[in-house]
XYZ file of C-alpha atoms in Angstrom:
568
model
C -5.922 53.767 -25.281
C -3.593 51.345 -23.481
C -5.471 49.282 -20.793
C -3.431 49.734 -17.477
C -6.297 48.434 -15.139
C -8.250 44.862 -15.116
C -10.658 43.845 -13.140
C -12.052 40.669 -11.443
C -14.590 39.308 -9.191
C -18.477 37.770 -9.241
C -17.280 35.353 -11.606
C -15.559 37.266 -14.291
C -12.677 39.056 -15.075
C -10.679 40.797 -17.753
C -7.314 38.442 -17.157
C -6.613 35.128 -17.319
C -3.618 32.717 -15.992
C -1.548 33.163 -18.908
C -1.529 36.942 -18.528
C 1.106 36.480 -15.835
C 3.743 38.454 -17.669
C 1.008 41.781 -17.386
C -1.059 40.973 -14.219
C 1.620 39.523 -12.384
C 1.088 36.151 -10.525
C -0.929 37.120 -7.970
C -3.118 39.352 -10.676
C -3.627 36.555 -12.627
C -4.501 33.561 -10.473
C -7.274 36.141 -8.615
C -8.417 36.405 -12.274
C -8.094 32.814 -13.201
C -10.088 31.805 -10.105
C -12.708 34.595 -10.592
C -13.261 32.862 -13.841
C -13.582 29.429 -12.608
C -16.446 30.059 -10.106
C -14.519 30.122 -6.644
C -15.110 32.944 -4.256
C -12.686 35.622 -4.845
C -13.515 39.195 -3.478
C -14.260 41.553 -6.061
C -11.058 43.825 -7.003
C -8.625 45.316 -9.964
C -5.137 45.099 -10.754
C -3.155 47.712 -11.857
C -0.287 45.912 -14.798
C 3.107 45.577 -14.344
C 3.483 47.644 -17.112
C 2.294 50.554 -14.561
C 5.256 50.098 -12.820
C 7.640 50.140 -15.541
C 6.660 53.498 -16.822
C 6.568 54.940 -12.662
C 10.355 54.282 -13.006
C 10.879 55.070 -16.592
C 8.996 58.271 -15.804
C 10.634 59.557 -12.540
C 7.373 58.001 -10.068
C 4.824 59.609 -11.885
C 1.605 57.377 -13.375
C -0.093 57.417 -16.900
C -1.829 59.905 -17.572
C -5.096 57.598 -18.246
C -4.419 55.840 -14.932
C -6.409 58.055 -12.554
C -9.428 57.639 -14.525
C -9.678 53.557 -15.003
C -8.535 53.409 -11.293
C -12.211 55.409 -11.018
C -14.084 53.139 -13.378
C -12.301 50.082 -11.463
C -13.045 50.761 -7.630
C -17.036 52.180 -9.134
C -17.272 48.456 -10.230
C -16.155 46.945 -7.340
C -18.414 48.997 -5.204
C -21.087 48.118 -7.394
C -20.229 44.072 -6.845
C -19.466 44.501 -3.371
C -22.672 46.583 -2.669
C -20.585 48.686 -0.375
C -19.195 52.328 -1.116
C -15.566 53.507 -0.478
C -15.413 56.458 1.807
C -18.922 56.000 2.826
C -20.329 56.783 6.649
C -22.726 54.471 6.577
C -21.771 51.315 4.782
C -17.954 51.665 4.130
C -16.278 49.635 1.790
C -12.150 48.585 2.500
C -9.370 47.365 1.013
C -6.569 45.594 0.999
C -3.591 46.650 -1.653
C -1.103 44.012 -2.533
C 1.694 43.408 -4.913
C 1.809 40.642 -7.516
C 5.075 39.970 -9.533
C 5.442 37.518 -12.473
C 7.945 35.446 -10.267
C 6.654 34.547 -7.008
C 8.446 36.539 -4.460
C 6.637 35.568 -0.351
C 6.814 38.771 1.558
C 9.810 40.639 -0.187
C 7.225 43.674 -1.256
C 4.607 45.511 0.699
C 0.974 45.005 1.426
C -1.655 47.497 3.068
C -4.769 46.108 4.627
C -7.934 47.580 6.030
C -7.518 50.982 3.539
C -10.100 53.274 3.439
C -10.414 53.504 7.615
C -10.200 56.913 9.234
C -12.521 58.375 12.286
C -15.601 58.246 10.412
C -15.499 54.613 8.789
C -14.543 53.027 11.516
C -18.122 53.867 13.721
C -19.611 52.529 10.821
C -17.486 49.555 10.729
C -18.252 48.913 14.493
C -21.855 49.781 13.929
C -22.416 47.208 10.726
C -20.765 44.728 13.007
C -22.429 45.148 15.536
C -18.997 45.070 17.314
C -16.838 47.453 18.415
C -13.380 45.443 19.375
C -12.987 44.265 15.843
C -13.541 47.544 14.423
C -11.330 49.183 16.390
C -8.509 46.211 16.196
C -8.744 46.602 12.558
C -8.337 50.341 12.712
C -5.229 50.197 14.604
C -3.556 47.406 12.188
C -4.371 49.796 9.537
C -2.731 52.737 10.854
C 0.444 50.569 12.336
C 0.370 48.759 8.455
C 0.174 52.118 6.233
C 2.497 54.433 8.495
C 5.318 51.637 8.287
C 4.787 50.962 4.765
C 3.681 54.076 2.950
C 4.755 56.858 5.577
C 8.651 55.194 6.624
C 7.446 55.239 10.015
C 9.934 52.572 12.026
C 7.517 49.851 13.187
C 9.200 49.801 16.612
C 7.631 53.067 17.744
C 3.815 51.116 17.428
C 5.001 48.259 18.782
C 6.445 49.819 22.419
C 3.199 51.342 22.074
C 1.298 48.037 21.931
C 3.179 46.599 24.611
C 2.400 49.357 26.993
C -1.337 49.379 26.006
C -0.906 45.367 26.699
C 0.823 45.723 30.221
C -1.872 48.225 31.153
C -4.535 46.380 30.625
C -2.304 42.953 32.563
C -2.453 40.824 29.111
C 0.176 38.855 27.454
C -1.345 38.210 23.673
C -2.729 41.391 21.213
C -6.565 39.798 20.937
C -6.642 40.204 24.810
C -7.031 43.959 24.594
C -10.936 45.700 24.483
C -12.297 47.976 22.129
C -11.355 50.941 24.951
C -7.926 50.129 24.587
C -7.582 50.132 21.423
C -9.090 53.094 20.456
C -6.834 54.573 23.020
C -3.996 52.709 20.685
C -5.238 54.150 17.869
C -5.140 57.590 18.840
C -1.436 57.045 20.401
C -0.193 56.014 17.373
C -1.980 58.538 15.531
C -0.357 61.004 17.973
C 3.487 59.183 16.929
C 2.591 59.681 13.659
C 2.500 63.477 13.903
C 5.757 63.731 16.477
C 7.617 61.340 13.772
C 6.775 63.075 10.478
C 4.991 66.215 11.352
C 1.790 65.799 9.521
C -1.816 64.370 10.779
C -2.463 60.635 9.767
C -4.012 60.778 6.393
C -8.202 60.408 6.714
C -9.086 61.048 3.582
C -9.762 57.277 1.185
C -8.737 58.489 -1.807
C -5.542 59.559 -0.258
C -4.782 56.923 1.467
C -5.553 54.592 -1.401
C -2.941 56.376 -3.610
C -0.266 56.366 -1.191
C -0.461 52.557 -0.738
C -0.504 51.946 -4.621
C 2.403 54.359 -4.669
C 4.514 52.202 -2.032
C 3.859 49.120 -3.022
C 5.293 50.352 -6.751
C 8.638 52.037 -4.425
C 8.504 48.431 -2.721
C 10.046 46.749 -5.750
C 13.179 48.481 -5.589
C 13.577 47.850 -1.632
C 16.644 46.447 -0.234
C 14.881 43.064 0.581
C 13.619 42.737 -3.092
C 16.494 43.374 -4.587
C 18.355 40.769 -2.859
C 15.519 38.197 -3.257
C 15.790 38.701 -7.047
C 19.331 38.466 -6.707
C 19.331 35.138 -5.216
C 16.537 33.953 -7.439
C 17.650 35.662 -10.708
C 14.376 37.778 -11.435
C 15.004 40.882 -13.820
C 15.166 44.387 -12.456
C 12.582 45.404 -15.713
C 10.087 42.444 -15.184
C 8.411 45.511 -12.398
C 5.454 44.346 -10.146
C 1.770 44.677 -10.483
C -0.485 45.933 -7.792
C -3.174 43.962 -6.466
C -6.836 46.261 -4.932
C -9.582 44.455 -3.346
C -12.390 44.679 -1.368
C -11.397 43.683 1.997
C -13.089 40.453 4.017
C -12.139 39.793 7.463
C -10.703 36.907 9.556
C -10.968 39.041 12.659
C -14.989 39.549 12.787
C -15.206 36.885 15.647
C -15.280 33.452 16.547
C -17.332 32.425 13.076
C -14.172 34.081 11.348
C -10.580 32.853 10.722
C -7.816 33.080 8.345
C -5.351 30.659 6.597
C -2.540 29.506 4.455
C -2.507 26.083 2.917
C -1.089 23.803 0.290
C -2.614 21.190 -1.893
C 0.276 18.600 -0.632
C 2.990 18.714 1.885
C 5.770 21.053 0.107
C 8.509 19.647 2.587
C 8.051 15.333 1.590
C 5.397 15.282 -0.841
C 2.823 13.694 0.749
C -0.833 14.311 -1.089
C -2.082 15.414 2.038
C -3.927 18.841 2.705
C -1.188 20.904 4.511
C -2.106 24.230 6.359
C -2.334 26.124 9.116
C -5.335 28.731 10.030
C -6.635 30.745 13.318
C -9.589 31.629 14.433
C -10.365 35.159 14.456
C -7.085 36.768 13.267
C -6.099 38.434 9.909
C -3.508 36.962 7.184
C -0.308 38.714 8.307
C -1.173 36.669 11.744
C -0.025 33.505 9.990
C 2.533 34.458 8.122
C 4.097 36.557 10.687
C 4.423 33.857 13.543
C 3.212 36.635 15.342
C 0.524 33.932 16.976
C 1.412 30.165 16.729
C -1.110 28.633 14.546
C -3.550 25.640 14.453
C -3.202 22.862 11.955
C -5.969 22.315 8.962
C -6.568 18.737 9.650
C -7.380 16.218 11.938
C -4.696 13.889 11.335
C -1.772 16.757 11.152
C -3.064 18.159 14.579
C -2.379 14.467 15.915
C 0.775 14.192 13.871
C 2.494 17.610 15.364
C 0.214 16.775 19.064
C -1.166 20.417 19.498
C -3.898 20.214 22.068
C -5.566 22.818 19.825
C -8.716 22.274 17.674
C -8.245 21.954 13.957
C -10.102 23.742 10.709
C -11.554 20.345 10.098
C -13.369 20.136 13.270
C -13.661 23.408 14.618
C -15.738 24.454 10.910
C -16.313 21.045 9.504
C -18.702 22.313 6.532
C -15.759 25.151 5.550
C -13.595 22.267 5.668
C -15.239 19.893 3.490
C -15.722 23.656 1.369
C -12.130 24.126 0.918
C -11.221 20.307 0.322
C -13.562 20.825 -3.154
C -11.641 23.894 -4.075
C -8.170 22.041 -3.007
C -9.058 20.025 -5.601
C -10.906 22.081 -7.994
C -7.052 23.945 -7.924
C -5.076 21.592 -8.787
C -6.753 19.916 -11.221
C -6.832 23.112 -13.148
C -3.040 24.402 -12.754
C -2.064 20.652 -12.377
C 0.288 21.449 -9.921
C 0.727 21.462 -6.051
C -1.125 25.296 -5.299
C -0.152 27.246 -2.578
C -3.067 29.088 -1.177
C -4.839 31.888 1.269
C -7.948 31.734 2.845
C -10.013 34.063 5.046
C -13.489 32.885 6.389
C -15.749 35.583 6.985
C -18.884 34.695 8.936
C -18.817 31.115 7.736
C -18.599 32.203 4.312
C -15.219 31.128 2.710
C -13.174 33.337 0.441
C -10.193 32.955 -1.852
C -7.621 35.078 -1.400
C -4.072 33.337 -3.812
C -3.498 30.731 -5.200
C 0.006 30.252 -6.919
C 2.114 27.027 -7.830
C 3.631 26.149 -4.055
C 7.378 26.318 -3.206
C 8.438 23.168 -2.309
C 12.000 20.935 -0.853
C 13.601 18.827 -3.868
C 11.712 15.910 -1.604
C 8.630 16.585 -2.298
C 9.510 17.867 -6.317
C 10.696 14.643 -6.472
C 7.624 13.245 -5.085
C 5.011 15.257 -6.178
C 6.599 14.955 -9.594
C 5.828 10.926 -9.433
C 2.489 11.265 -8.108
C 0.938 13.258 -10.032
C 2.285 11.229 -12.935
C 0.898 7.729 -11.659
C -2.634 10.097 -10.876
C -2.282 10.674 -15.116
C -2.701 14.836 -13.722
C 0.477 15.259 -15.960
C 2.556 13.031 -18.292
C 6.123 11.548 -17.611
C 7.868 13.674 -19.517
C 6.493 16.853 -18.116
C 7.027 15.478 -14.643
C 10.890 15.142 -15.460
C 10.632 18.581 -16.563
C 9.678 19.662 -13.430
C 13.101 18.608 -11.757
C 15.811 21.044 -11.917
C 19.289 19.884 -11.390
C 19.578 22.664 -8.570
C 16.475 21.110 -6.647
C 18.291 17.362 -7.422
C 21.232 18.524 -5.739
C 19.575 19.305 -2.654
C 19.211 15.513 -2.306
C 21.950 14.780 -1.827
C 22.440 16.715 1.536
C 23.606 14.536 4.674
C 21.369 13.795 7.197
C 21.958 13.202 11.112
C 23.601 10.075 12.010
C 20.894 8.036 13.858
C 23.457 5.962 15.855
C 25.479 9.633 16.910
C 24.130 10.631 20.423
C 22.400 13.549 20.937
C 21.217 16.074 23.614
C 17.540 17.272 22.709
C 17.109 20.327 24.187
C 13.854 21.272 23.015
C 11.471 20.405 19.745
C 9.237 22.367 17.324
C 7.605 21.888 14.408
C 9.434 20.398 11.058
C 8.943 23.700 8.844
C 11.797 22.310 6.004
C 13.519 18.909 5.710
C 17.415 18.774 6.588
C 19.990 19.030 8.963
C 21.988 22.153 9.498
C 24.534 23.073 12.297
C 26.180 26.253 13.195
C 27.185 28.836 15.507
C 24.527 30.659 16.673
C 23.804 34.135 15.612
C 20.506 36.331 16.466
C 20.621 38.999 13.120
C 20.422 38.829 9.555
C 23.659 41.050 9.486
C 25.537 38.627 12.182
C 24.799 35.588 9.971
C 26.200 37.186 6.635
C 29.262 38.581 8.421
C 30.316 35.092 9.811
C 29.195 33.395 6.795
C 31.384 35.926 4.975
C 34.196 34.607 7.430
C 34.216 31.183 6.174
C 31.944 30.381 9.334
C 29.039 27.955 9.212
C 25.453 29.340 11.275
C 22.675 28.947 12.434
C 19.947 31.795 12.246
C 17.985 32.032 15.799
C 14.780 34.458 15.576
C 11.613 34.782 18.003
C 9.934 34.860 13.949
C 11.524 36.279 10.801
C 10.510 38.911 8.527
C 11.232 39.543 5.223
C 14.085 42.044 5.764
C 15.752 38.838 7.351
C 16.059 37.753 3.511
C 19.754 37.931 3.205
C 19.876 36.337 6.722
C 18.335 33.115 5.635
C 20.359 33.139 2.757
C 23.773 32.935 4.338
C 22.581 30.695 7.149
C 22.898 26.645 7.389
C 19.363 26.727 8.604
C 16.493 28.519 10.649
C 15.071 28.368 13.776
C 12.024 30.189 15.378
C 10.166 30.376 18.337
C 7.738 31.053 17.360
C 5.324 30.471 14.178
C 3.854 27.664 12.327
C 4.937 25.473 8.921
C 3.544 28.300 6.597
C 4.956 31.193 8.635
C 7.789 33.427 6.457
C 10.633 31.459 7.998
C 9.118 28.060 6.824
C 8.222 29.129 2.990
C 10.838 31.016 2.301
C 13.512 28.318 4.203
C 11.788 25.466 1.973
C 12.052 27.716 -1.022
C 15.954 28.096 -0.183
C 16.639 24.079 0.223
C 17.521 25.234 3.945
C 16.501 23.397 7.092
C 13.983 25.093 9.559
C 12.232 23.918 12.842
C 9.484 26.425 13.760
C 7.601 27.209 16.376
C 10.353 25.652 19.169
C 7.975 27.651 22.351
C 10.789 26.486 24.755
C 13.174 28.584 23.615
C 13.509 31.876 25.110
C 15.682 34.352 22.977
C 17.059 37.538 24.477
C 18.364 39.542 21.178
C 19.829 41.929 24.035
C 21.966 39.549 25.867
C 22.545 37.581 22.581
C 21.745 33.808 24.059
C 18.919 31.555 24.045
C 17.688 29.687 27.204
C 15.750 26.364 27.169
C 14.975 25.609 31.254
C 18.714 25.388 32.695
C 20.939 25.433 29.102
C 21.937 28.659 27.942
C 23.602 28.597 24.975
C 25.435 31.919 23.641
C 25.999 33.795 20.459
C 29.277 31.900 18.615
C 28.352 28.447 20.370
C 26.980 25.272 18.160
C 23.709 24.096 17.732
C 22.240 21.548 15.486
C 18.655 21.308 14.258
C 16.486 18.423 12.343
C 13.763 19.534 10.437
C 13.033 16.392 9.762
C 11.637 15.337 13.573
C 11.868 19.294 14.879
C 14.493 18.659 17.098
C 16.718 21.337 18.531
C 19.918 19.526 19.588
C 23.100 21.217 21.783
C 26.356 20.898 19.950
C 27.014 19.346 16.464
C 25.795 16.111 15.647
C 27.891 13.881 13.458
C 26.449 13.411 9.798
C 26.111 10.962 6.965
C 25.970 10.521 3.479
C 22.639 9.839 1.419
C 22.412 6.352 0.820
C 21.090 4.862 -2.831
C 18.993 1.792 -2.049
C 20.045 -1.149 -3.849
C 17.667 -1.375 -6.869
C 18.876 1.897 -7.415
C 22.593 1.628 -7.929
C 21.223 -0.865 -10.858
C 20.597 1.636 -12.637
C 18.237 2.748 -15.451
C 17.893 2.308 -18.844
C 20.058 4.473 -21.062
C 17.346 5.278 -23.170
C 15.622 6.504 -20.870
C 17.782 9.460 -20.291
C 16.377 12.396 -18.750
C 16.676 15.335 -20.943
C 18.382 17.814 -18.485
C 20.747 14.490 -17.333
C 23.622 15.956 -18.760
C 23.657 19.243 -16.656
C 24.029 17.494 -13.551
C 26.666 15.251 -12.333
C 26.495 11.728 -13.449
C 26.026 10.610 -9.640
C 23.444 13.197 -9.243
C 21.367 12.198 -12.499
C 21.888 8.609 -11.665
C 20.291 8.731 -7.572
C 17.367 10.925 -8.680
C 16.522 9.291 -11.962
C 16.061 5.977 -10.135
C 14.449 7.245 -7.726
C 11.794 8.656 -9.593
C 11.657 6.192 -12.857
C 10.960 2.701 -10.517
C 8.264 3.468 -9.162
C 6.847 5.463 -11.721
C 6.832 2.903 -13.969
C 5.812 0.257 -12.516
């Protein structure tokens, strides 16, 4: 009998890494960790192989699926020491994609499954808290009626907005249990006016119609376009990712996180991340709240007035500092990772080799050469001519004069300038035109995909340096400043406003993602300059081996780059 489910958690697991082609990269790295001894929550992963036969078949599973699905979630009850469905000590979970190729955001995710009237009094009752019950209830039914019933996420969100401006609040974690159970039965009541059926309350259910979207998610608009741009086959199909659910959101001894093992926009070996307190995942990568920064010396660096991870949970900290490098000494590469802390117990959510600007390839590349974590040759390897060529990108003139009109955070090295333009679709059709832009969003989601694409660069108002705009920009070679809180876009009126400069749709802006400026007009540009032991050149012999794909110029400024002070 073919073997379309593995499991993982409490230190074992039927997968490994190398599985990546079957499990996915997700599925494999939760396995590989599992294996390894770091805390991953117990869970299974249905193959990718699953997903190839749901197409090939006209949506329908294996016939052997529904049963090792069973045997699967039994065993993660059994680790969790929670039961799914139950009254009294309910156990949830999250459902998440996983292809081979990493692909942030392009494919659905459904958290908190396994909620419904019953669950969540037991939730609140466990907790001993009502709010975060309820708050997770209501993400839950937003979360699964967007992504497995094709409700339009606007409806919930007018809805929030008027639970928010009864209550007189500005921010979602302002709102008390009362109001959002009252949420929770408006948008239960949408549900029904929108698609003429009750919200689904049975587990089982629910859990089958999340596995069943996140397979349709692979052949959404936004995925297809991301494979497009990345070159990922159509048949490679996605695996899906179920695990027992821990939460961020369970109070004050609770937060959430994305980090990576170095800086992926210059290289730097320092421990780059973001968390907040109290929140769920999606919170980060959403911009939805601007986060805090991991460390001490990157709160400084970026001078938020807001506590970081490493002294707001010191111990967790020093916790996930171990693990940091625990990761990459074992995938010997800079990891990309996710993080929730549930009552000051820490939990691994991903880990997967980080995106990263041709900057810090480049640097990481050296590094972890002279640290002997990989040899020479495989560090050459590791440079693509396509990342090379994004060296070679001009940067602002520092004589040029300039009108700062407001500054975020440096999500992804570069400078881009454009016309402004608030949509995805506005920024293709221009760039279609010929015309260079600049994509303006309060935060970006991953429909925005194409967007980012056909911009010059990125700017948000709001969101941190692991937020959706910032990976996926860095992943893109394309400039990004996040997080710029003086902006204030009106999508309706199609302008931005920074105190008394307005600036309209069509008119020019320039932004550094270097410093995080946001700059009126079009700054004046120049060339990358080769430092003078590098136009010496290297030795011939020491040719890299992909030299000749790239232009003699380009091979010649990132070979010396890298070779000097590797060598020496």
């Amino acid at each position: 009998m073919v073997q379309w489910v593995y499991n993982f958690g409490a230190g074992a697991a039927d997968g490994r890494a190398e599985m990546k082609n079957l499990l996915g990269g997700k599925g494999a790295n939760l396995a590989e960790m599992a294996s390894i001894g770091l805390p991953v929550p117990p869970g299974f992963t249905l193959t990718t192989e699953v997903c190839t036969r749901f197409y090939e078949d006209k949506c329908t599973y294996p016939t052997e699926l529904k049963g090792q699905v069973a045997k699967a979630l039994a065993r993660v009850e059994e680790r969790s020491g929670q039961k799914f469905g139950d009254a009294t000590n309910p156990l949830l979970l999250s459902v998440r994609s996983g292809a081979r190729a990493s692909m942030p955001g392009m494919m659905d995710t459904v958290l908190n499954l396994g909620l419904n009237d019953w669950t969540v009094a037991a939730l609140a009752k466990r907790s001993g808290d009502r709010r975060f019950a309820y708050d997770s209830y209501r993400r839950f039914v937003q979360m699964y009626s967007d992504v497995v019933l094709g409700i339009e996420l606007s409806h919930f969100e007018k809805l929030l907005e008027r639970a928010k401006q009864r209550r007189g609040v500005k921010q979602d974690h302002e709102l008390v249990a009362e109001d959002l159970e009252k949420l929770v039965m408006d948008y239960k009541a949408r549900v029904h006016v929108e698609i003429g059926m009750d919200f689904p309350e049975d587990p089982h259910e629910q859990l089958w119609g999340a596995v069943g979207a996140v397979f349709n998610s692979w052949m959404n608009q936004r995925a297809k376009t991301y494979r497009q741009l990345h070159d990922i086959p159509e048949s490679w199909g996605t695996a899906v990712n179920v695990q027992a659910m821990v939460f961020g959101n369970m109070g004050s001894d609770c937060a959430t996180g994305v980090a990576f093992t170095r800086n992926p926009s210059n290289g730097a070996n320092d421990f780059y991340g973001e968390f907040l307190v109290n929140a769920q995942g999606e919170d980060v990568v959403a911009g939805i709240r601007t986060p805090q920064e991991l460390t001490i010396k990157a709160r400084k660096s970026h001078g938020s007035d807001l506590p970081s991870l490493e002294e707001v949970m010191p111990n967790i900290f020093r916790e996930l500092c171990t693990m940091r490098q625990q990761l990459e000494t074992h995938y010997k590469d800079m990891q990309d990772i996710e993080f929730t802390i549930q009552q000051n117990k820490l939990y691994m959510l991903q880990t997967r080799t980080g995106k990263r600007t041709a900057h810090a390839a480049l640097q990481i590349a050296v590094d972890m050469a002279n640290e002997g974590l990989i040899s020479k040759s495989q560090a050459l390897m590791r440079l693509k001519p396509e990342l090379i060529d994004q060296l070679l990108h001009p940067t602002l003139d520092p004589k040029a004069k300039k009108q700062v009109i407001a500054k975020g955070l440096p999500a992804s090295p570069g400078a881009a300038a454009g016309k402004v333009v608030f949509s995805a679709d506005e920024a293709v059709r221009r760039a279609k035109d010929g015309e260079k832009v600049l994509l303006v969003r309060i935060e970006t989601s991953p429909d925005d995909i194409h967007g980012l694409h056909a911009a010059e660069g990125v700017l948000t108002t709001r969101g941190g340096m692991t937020s959706h705009a910032a990976v996926v920009a860095r992943g893109m070679g394309r400039p990004c400043v996040a997080g710029a809180g003086a902006v204030q876009v009106d999508y309706a009126a199609a302008r931005l406003s920074v105190g008394s400069v307005t600036v309209q749709e069509g008119q020019i802006l320039t932004i550094d993602g270097v410093t995080g400026e946001v700059i009126l007009g079009e700054v004046p540009t120049v060339p990358p300059q080769l430092s003078a032991r590098c136009r010496r050149g290297p030795s011939s012999r020491l040719r890299p081996p992909w030299a000749r794909l790239a232009a003699p110029c380009r091979w010649l400024r990132s070979w010396c780059r890298w070779w000097r002070p590797c060598r020496s």
